[in-house]
Amino acid sequence: MGQDVWVLGTHMTRFARYDDKDLIDLGSEACLGALDDGGVTIHDMGVLASGNLGEAAGGVGQRLQKQIGQTGIPVYNVANACATGATAFRTVLLTIKAGEADMGLAVGLEQMGKMGMLGGGRGGGRGDGRKVFTPRGRYGAVMGVEGRIGTGMMPGVFAQAGMEYAYENDGVGFDQFAKVAEKNHAHSVLNPLAQYQKEFSIDEIKQAEMISYPNTLLMCCPTGDGAAAAVLVGEEKLRSLSKEQQQRAVKVSASVLTSDPWTESCQVQPDVNTLTRNAAVQAYEQAGVGPEDLDLVELHDCFATAELVHYDNLQLCEPGGAGDFIDSGGPWRDGRTPVNVSGGLLSKGHPLGATGIANIYEVATHLRGEAGDRQIEGAKVGLTHVIGLGSACGVHILEKAAG
Amino acid sequence: MGKQIPIVDYLVLDDGDPHLMAHECSECGARYFDRRNACASCGGREFTQRPLPTDGVLRTFTIFGRSDKPFASGVVELSDGTSVKANIVGIDPDPDRIELGMKVDMTTFSAGTDDDGTEAICFGFAPSS
Ligand SMILES: [Zn+2]
């Protein structure tokens, strides 16, 4: 379908808490960096897609244009839970495939400050004096049910996804989940763009404050600020650019977005597995590669339990074998399939809208051989994965340019 | 004793033993606890009311440890195969006590009283005795 699309330039800010910069500063830094990296300017762009959740109704893409160039091109403001960045990336890709532009800019940006994903439940009070129980909403609830009838909050959902995997498969428990966090914190030490770059022992991880069993504080991603951007270009246009631009370009050999298909149990608790499995199958098919061909994977480890189940969902291990995979060191940077060598969301951070492009930045940087101390030597093929509850899953497979 | 009201409308208190009631798609049998405009599985638009059994097994759980009163939340697979989200009660919220796959039964308890003296009744699942 359509011509091949390539990443021509990409850039990300360090993920951190920025008191001295606003959302648009961060987005501008990522956009200008990506344009410079690709050797092009805003005047070459035919489309802009901006992914942000916190100010989703605030025309963020147009506000960015006022800093990086108002050229009158179409702007898409995209919001799709934690798959927002991947969706912005894909919006530009589809526009190029459709022949409406030959180059475009995708950016994901978020400023979360200290707003938490770990916060408490919503209160049920109405604050108008008399309290009279009255059924409301689609469940006919007379008060807030979060925490009273189970939980639908992110930490609980992903903890339960891990525990359900432990129920269905042998050799998976608290230790295996903790080992995921041990690995990603160790990896982060090599990544200067990570929000946290600190190694922790398995005991420190297990003994940290319990957030939602089996995930302790060191097994949950932090909130933070940051932005990442990518310049995409169609095959035809790419061939008119310089030799160096062509050599550094990274091919997008699969781009997939899925949502939840109906399953019985996802009516009461989000199912983070089925849509990821579906996205992986489609992506491998589109790219003509298999999981055994991947030199690195950046997947959505919002919680340690999530990473473990996605080993299986993305076919990085034998069916049911995610526990063995982590026990055997398979996803470590020197293992069979390095996973989250950036430090992952657990250490690199997770500014929601930025995440789905930051993982593309990471993989592209390795494929170009420009990842410095954390370079996976000889990397030729990589996969990125994000999932947002609701749900939306984005998977991209990237390949190094030939020659 | 004052009046009682279920915390959610899919908890039925007044026709014998308390139990849950699902909206069941007339075409494909898919079950929902919330009101639906059409079936998310087949698109059917007719629903019937289906009483559900009160026994099942615990498929997954988590324990929220941050508050001063930790609690366990889980998903129960009822004996007819329907999945239900609920708190796990009647047992310490301790990962060494709660077992995946353990048999559980639905139980009810008070969730508070309003200014008219009406008591809201909540449900949870406790280990089978
Ligand atoms: Zn149906």
mmCIF file of N, CA, C and O in Angstrom, chain B residues 8-70:
data_model
loop_
_atom_site.group_PDB
_atom_site.id
_atom_site.type_symbol
_atom_site.label_atom_id
_atom_site.label_comp_id
_atom_site.label_asym_id
_atom_site.label_seq_id
_atom_site.Cartn_x
_atom_site.Cartn_y
_atom_site.Cartn_z
ATOM 1 N N VAL B 8 -24.704 -0.747 43.177
ATOM 2 C CA VAL B 8 -24.829 -0.675 41.711
ATOM 3 C C VAL B 8 -26.085 -1.442 41.319
ATOM 4 O O VAL B 8 -26.522 -2.342 42.040
ATOM 5 N N ASP B 9 -26.644 -1.095 40.149
ATOM 6 C CA ASP B 9 -27.933 -1.702 39.816
ATOM 7 C C ASP B 9 -27.824 -3.153 39.363
ATOM 8 O O ASP B 9 -28.834 -3.834 39.219
ATOM 9 N N TYR B 10 -26.598 -3.647 39.150
ATOM 10 C CA TYR B 10 -26.498 -5.061 38.745
ATOM 11 C C TYR B 10 -26.352 -6.004 39.941
ATOM 12 O O TYR B 10 -26.217 -7.212 39.773
ATOM 13 N N LEU B 11 -26.401 -5.422 41.151
ATOM 14 C CA LEU B 11 -26.471 -6.246 42.362
ATOM 15 C C LEU B 11 -27.945 -6.330 42.771
ATOM 16 O O LEU B 11 -28.591 -5.304 42.979
ATOM 17 N N VAL B 12 -28.470 -7.543 42.835
ATOM 18 C CA VAL B 12 -29.885 -7.727 43.170
ATOM 19 C C VAL B 12 -29.984 -8.220 44.608
ATOM 20 O O VAL B 12 -29.366 -9.222 44.971
ATOM 21 N N LEU B 13 -30.749 -7.466 45.425
ATOM 22 C CA LEU B 13 -30.836 -7.806 46.852
ATOM 23 C C LEU B 13 -32.173 -8.428 47.219
ATOM 24 O O LEU B 13 -32.287 -9.129 48.219
ATOM 25 N N ASP B 14 -33.203 -8.145 46.402
ATOM 26 C CA ASP B 14 -34.553 -8.348 46.929
ATOM 27 C C ASP B 14 -35.311 -9.519 46.314
ATOM 28 O O ASP B 14 -36.509 -9.580 46.413
ATOM 29 N N ASP B 15 -34.664 -10.434 45.633
ATOM 30 C CA ASP B 15 -35.440 -11.608 45.197
ATOM 31 C C ASP B 15 -34.770 -12.886 45.704
ATOM 32 O O ASP B 15 -34.374 -13.759 44.963
ATOM 33 N N GLY B 16 -34.660 -12.973 47.000
ATOM 34 C CA GLY B 16 -34.038 -14.145 47.608
ATOM 35 C C GLY B 16 -32.616 -13.823 47.975
ATOM 36 O O GLY B 16 -32.336 -12.737 48.471
ATOM 37 N N ASP B 17 -31.697 -14.736 47.744
ATOM 38 C CA ASP B 17 -30.306 -14.491 48.098
ATOM 39 C C ASP B 17 -29.700 -13.464 47.159
ATOM 40 O O ASP B 17 -29.966 -13.482 45.968
ATOM 41 N N PRO B 18 -28.859 -12.587 47.689
ATOM 42 C CA PRO B 18 -28.227 -11.580 46.827
ATOM 43 C C PRO B 18 -27.425 -12.246 45.711
ATOM 44 O O PRO B 18 -26.778 -13.270 45.926
ATOM 45 N N HIS B 19 -27.503 -11.644 44.516
ATOM 46 C CA HIS B 19 -26.720 -12.168 43.387
ATOM 47 C C HIS B 19 -26.548 -11.046 42.383
ATOM 48 O O HIS B 19 -27.167 -9.980 42.504
ATOM 49 N N LEU B 20 -25.732 -11.278 41.384
ATOM 50 C CA LEU B 20 -25.537 -10.293 40.333
ATOM 51 C C LEU B 20 -26.447 -10.621 39.154
ATOM 52 O O LEU B 20 -26.859 -11.761 38.966
ATOM 53 N N MET B 21 -26.762 -9.568 38.391
ATOM 54 C CA MET B 21 -27.644 -9.716 37.233
ATOM 55 C C MET B 21 -26.946 -9.055 36.042
ATOM 56 O O MET B 21 -26.537 -7.911 36.121
ATOM 57 N N ALA B 22 -26.816 -9.794 34.951
ATOM 58 C CA ALA B 22 -26.162 -9.228 33.765
ATOM 59 C C ALA B 22 -27.194 -8.902 32.695
ATOM 60 O O ALA B 22 -28.252 -9.526 32.633
ATOM 61 N N HIS B 23 -26.855 -7.900 31.862
ATOM 62 C CA HIS B 23 -27.604 -7.698 30.621
ATOM 63 C C HIS B 23 -27.014 -8.692 29.619
ATOM 64 O O HIS B 23 -25.816 -8.628 29.331
ATOM 65 N N GLU B 24 -27.840 -9.604 29.127
ATOM 66 C CA GLU B 24 -27.305 -10.614 28.212
ATOM 67 C C GLU B 24 -27.822 -10.359 26.808
ATOM 68 O O GLU B 24 -29.029 -10.188 26.586
ATOM 69 N N CYS B 25 -26.905 -10.335 25.851
ATOM 70 C CA CYS B 25 -27.279 -10.112 24.454
ATOM 71 C C CYS B 25 -28.178 -11.255 23.985
ATOM 72 O O CYS B 25 -27.832 -12.427 24.136
ATOM 73 N N SER B 26 -29.336 -10.924 23.417
ATOM 74 C CA SER B 26 -30.283 -11.959 22.987
ATOM 75 C C SER B 26 -29.749 -12.740 21.798
ATOM 76 O O SER B 26 -30.180 -13.854 21.547
ATOM 77 N N GLU B 27 -28.842 -12.147 21.049
ATOM 78 C CA GLU B 27 -28.345 -12.840 19.861
ATOM 79 C C GLU B 27 -27.148 -13.733 20.155
ATOM 80 O O GLU B 27 -27.095 -14.874 19.729
ATOM 81 N N CYS B 28 -26.128 -13.210 20.868
ATOM 82 C CA CYS B 28 -24.893 -13.995 21.013
ATOM 83 C C CYS B 28 -24.623 -14.415 22.461
ATOM 84 O O CYS B 28 -23.700 -15.172 22.713
ATOM 85 N N GLY B 29 -25.394 -13.914 23.409
ATOM 86 C CA GLY B 29 -25.210 -14.354 24.791
ATOM 87 C C GLY B 29 -24.130 -13.597 25.559
ATOM 88 O O GLY B 29 -23.858 -13.905 26.711
ATOM 89 N N ALA B 30 -23.479 -12.608 24.938
ATOM 90 C CA ALA B 30 -22.453 -11.826 25.645
ATOM 91 C C ALA B 30 -23.100 -11.106 26.831
ATOM 92 O O ALA B 30 -24.253 -10.671 26.745
ATOM 93 N N ARG B 31 -22.355 -11.000 27.931
ATOM 94 C CA ARG B 31 -22.925 -10.419 29.154
ATOM 95 C C ARG B 31 -22.233 -9.117 29.544
ATOM 96 O O ARG B 31 -21.017 -8.995 29.417
ATOM 97 N N TYR B 32 -23.026 -8.184 30.039
ATOM 98 C CA TYR B 32 -22.520 -6.860 30.428
ATOM 99 C C TYR B 32 -23.145 -6.445 31.749
ATOM 100 O O TYR B 32 -24.310 -6.724 32.000
ATOM 101 N N PHE B 33 -22.355 -5.734 32.553
ATOM 102 C CA PHE B 33 -22.904 -5.218 33.807
ATOM 103 C C PHE B 33 -23.417 -3.794 33.636
ATOM 104 O O PHE B 33 -24.256 -3.335 34.397
ATOM 105 N N ASP B 34 -22.872 -3.086 32.658
ATOM 106 C CA ASP B 34 -23.329 -1.717 32.433
ATOM 107 C C ASP B 34 -24.354 -1.701 31.301
ATOM 108 O O ASP B 34 -24.427 -2.618 30.492
ATOM 109 N N ARG B 35 -25.133 -0.642 31.272
ATOM 110 C CA ARG B 35 -26.137 -0.476 30.219
ATOM 111 C C ARG B 35 -25.431 -0.292 28.884
ATOM 112 O O ARG B 35 -24.472 0.467 28.780
ATOM 113 N N ARG B 36 -25.845 -1.006 27.869
ATOM 114 C CA ARG B 36 -25.222 -0.908 26.546
ATOM 115 C C ARG B 36 -26.259 -0.495 25.510
ATOM 116 O O ARG B 36 -27.417 -0.882 25.596
ATOM 117 N N ASN B 37 -25.803 0.259 24.515
ATOM 118 C CA ASN B 37 -26.688 0.646 23.423
ATOM 119 C C ASN B 37 -26.812 -0.473 22.406
ATOM 120 O O ASN B 37 -27.839 -0.659 21.783
ATOM 121 N N ALA B 38 -25.691 -1.190 22.229
ATOM 122 C CA ALA B 38 -25.704 -2.365 21.365
ATOM 123 C C ALA B 38 -24.616 -3.295 21.877
ATOM 124 O O ALA B 38 -23.763 -2.900 22.667
ATOM 125 N N CYS B 39 -24.654 -4.542 21.436
ATOM 126 C CA CYS B 39 -23.693 -5.531 21.912
ATOM 127 C C CYS B 39 -22.326 -5.290 21.276
ATOM 128 O O CYS B 39 -22.210 -5.197 20.054
ATOM 129 N N ALA B 40 -21.281 -5.204 22.106
ATOM 130 C CA ALA B 40 -19.923 -4.949 21.603
ATOM 131 C C ALA B 40 -19.362 -6.161 20.875
ATOM 132 O O ALA B 40 -18.370 -6.058 20.165
ATOM 133 N N SER B 41 -19.998 -7.303 21.037
ATOM 134 C CA SER B 41 -19.523 -8.507 20.361
ATOM 135 C C SER B 41 -20.172 -8.676 18.995
ATOM 136 O O SER B 41 -19.490 -8.876 18.003
ATOM 137 N N CYS B 42 -21.514 -8.598 18.930
ATOM 138 C CA CYS B 42 -22.194 -8.920 17.667
ATOM 139 C C CYS B 42 -23.010 -7.764 17.109
ATOM 140 O O CYS B 42 -23.497 -7.846 15.990
ATOM 141 N N GLY B 43 -23.189 -6.715 17.876
ATOM 142 C CA GLY B 43 -23.975 -5.589 17.383
ATOM 143 C C GLY B 43 -25.466 -5.711 17.664
ATOM 144 O O GLY B 43 -26.237 -4.815 17.324
ATOM 145 N N GLY B 44 -25.887 -6.829 18.261
ATOM 146 C CA GLY B 44 -27.300 -7.022 18.587
ATOM 147 C C GLY B 44 -27.817 -5.924 19.507
ATOM 148 O O GLY B 44 -27.057 -5.350 20.278
ATOM 149 N N ARG B 45 -29.120 -5.630 19.417
ATOM 150 C CA ARG B 45 -29.651 -4.519 20.210
ATOM 151 C C ARG B 45 -30.665 -4.935 21.257
ATOM 152 O O ARG B 45 -31.246 -4.097 21.929
ATOM 153 N N GLU B 46 -30.908 -6.239 21.363
ATOM 154 C CA GLU B 46 -31.862 -6.725 22.362
ATOM 155 C C GLU B 46 -31.094 -7.388 23.495
ATOM 156 O O GLU B 46 -30.180 -8.184 23.248
ATOM 157 N N PHE B 47 -31.486 -7.045 24.714
ATOM 158 C CA PHE B 47 -30.836 -7.656 25.879
ATOM 159 C C PHE B 47 -31.891 -8.245 26.802
ATOM 160 O O PHE B 47 -32.988 -7.696 26.920
ATOM 161 N N THR B 48 -31.550 -9.351 27.442
ATOM 162 C CA THR B 48 -32.412 -9.901 28.486
ATOM 163 C C THR B 48 -31.650 -9.870 29.795
ATOM 164 O O THR B 48 -30.424 -9.679 29.812
ATOM 165 N N GLN B 49 -32.347 -10.054 30.912
ATOM 166 C CA GLN B 49 -31.704 -10.051 32.225
ATOM 167 C C GLN B 49 -31.303 -11.471 32.585
ATOM 168 O O GLN B 49 -32.116 -12.386 32.501
ATOM 169 N N ARG B 50 -30.070 -11.655 32.991
ATOM 170 C CA ARG B 50 -29.573 -12.997 33.290
ATOM 171 C C ARG B 50 -29.024 -13.031 34.723
ATOM 172 O O ARG B 50 -28.016 -12.382 35.019
ATOM 173 N N PRO B 51 -29.701 -13.755 35.644
ATOM 174 C CA PRO B 51 -29.144 -13.901 36.992
ATOM 175 C C PRO B 51 -27.862 -14.728 36.948
ATOM 176 O O PRO B 51 -27.781 -15.696 36.179
ATOM 177 N N LEU B 52 -26.893 -14.363 37.762
ATOM 178 C CA LEU B 52 -25.602 -15.052 37.720
ATOM 179 C C LEU B 52 -25.370 -15.838 39.008
ATOM 180 O O LEU B 52 -25.875 -15.465 40.076
ATOM 181 N N PRO B 53 -24.589 -16.913 38.907
ATOM 182 C CA PRO B 53 -24.245 -17.674 40.111
ATOM 183 C C PRO B 53 -23.336 -16.845 41.024
ATOM 184 O O PRO B 53 -22.756 -15.845 40.585
ATOM 185 N N THR B 54 -23.211 -17.261 42.263
ATOM 186 C CA THR B 54 -22.435 -16.483 43.236
ATOM 187 C C THR B 54 -21.103 -17.147 43.568
ATOM 188 O O THR B 54 -20.347 -16.638 44.391
ATOM 189 N N ASP B 55 -20.801 -18.284 42.923
ATOM 190 C CA ASP B 55 -19.534 -18.963 43.213
ATOM 191 C C ASP B 55 -18.611 -18.896 42.004
ATOM 192 O O ASP B 55 -19.073 -18.816 40.855
ATOM 193 N N GLY B 56 -17.300 -18.935 42.269
ATOM 194 C CA GLY B 56 -16.356 -18.880 41.169
ATOM 195 C C GLY B 56 -14.939 -19.087 41.661
ATOM 196 O O GLY B 56 -14.708 -19.484 42.811
ATOM 197 N N VAL B 57 -13.971 -18.827 40.752
ATOM 198 C CA VAL B 57 -12.564 -18.916 41.144
ATOM 199 C C VAL B 57 -11.885 -17.577 40.885
ATOM 200 O O VAL B 57 -12.274 -16.825 39.997
ATOM 201 N N LEU B 58 -10.842 -17.302 41.674
ATOM 202 C CA LEU B 58 -10.106 -16.040 41.565
ATOM 203 C C LEU B 58 -9.050 -16.180 40.468
ATOM 204 O O LEU B 58 -8.113 -16.967 40.581
ATOM 205 N N ARG B 59 -9.213 -15.414 39.389
ATOM 206 C CA ARG B 59 -8.278 -15.515 38.260
ATOM 207 C C ARG B 59 -7.051 -14.615 38.433
ATOM 208 O O ARG B 59 -5.974 -14.895 37.932
ATOM 209 N N THR B 60 -7.242 -13.480 39.074
ATOM 210 C CA THR B 60 -6.120 -12.552 39.264
ATOM 211 C C THR B 60 -6.471 -11.588 40.385
ATOM 212 O O THR B 60 -7.638 -11.412 40.717
ATOM 213 N N PHE B 61 -5.442 -10.994 40.990
ATOM 214 C CA PHE B 61 -5.703 -10.004 42.034
ATOM 215 C C PHE B 61 -4.514 -9.064 42.137
ATOM 216 O O PHE B 61 -3.431 -9.331 41.614
ATOM 217 N N THR B 62 -4.749 -7.957 42.808
ATOM 218 C CA THR B 62 -3.664 -7.070 43.199
ATOM 219 C C THR B 62 -3.988 -6.582 44.603
ATOM 220 O O THR B 62 -5.130 -6.683 45.050
ATOM 221 N N ILE B 63 -2.962 -6.077 45.282
ATOM 222 C CA ILE B 63 -3.197 -5.521 46.617
ATOM 223 C C ILE B 63 -2.670 -4.093 46.608
ATOM 224 O O ILE B 63 -1.481 -3.871 46.334
ATOM 225 N N PHE B 64 -3.553 -3.154 46.871
ATOM 226 C CA PHE B 64 -3.120 -1.764 46.960
ATOM 227 C C PHE B 64 -2.532 -1.537 48.342
ATOM 228 O O PHE B 64 -3.213 -1.716 49.341
ATOM 229 N N GLY B 65 -1.259 -1.145 48.368
ATOM 230 C CA GLY B 65 -0.575 -1.063 49.639
ATOM 231 C C GLY B 65 -0.400 0.336 50.171
ATOM 232 O O GLY B 65 0.119 0.523 51.260
ATOM 233 N N ARG B 66 -0.799 1.349 49.392
ATOM 234 C CA ARG B 66 -0.445 2.717 49.771
ATOM 235 C C ARG B 66 -1.277 3.304 50.886
ATOM 236 O O ARG B 66 -0.788 4.066 51.693
ATOM 237 N N SER B 67 -2.568 2.963 50.895
ATOM 238 C CA SER B 67 -3.433 3.583 51.899
ATOM 239 C C SER B 67 -3.165 2.942 53.257
ATOM 240 O O SER B 67 -2.482 1.936 53.360
ATOM 241 N N ASP B 68 -3.737 3.558 54.307
ATOM 242 C CA ASP B 68 -3.540 2.974 55.632
ATOM 243 C C ASP B 68 -4.326 1.669 55.754
ATOM 244 O O ASP B 68 -4.063 0.860 56.625
ATOM 245 N N LYS B 69 -5.323 1.504 54.874
ATOM 246 C CA LYS B 69 -6.056 0.236 54.881
ATOM 247 C C LYS B 69 -5.849 -0.466 53.534
ATOM 248 O O LYS B 69 -6.592 -0.225 52.584
ATOM 249 N N PRO B 70 -4.815 -1.304 53.400
ATOM 250 C CA PRO B 70 -4.595 -2.004 52.136
ATOM 251 C C PRO B 70 -5.821 -2.851 51.782
ATOM 252 O O PRO B 70 -6.523 -3.333 52.685
#
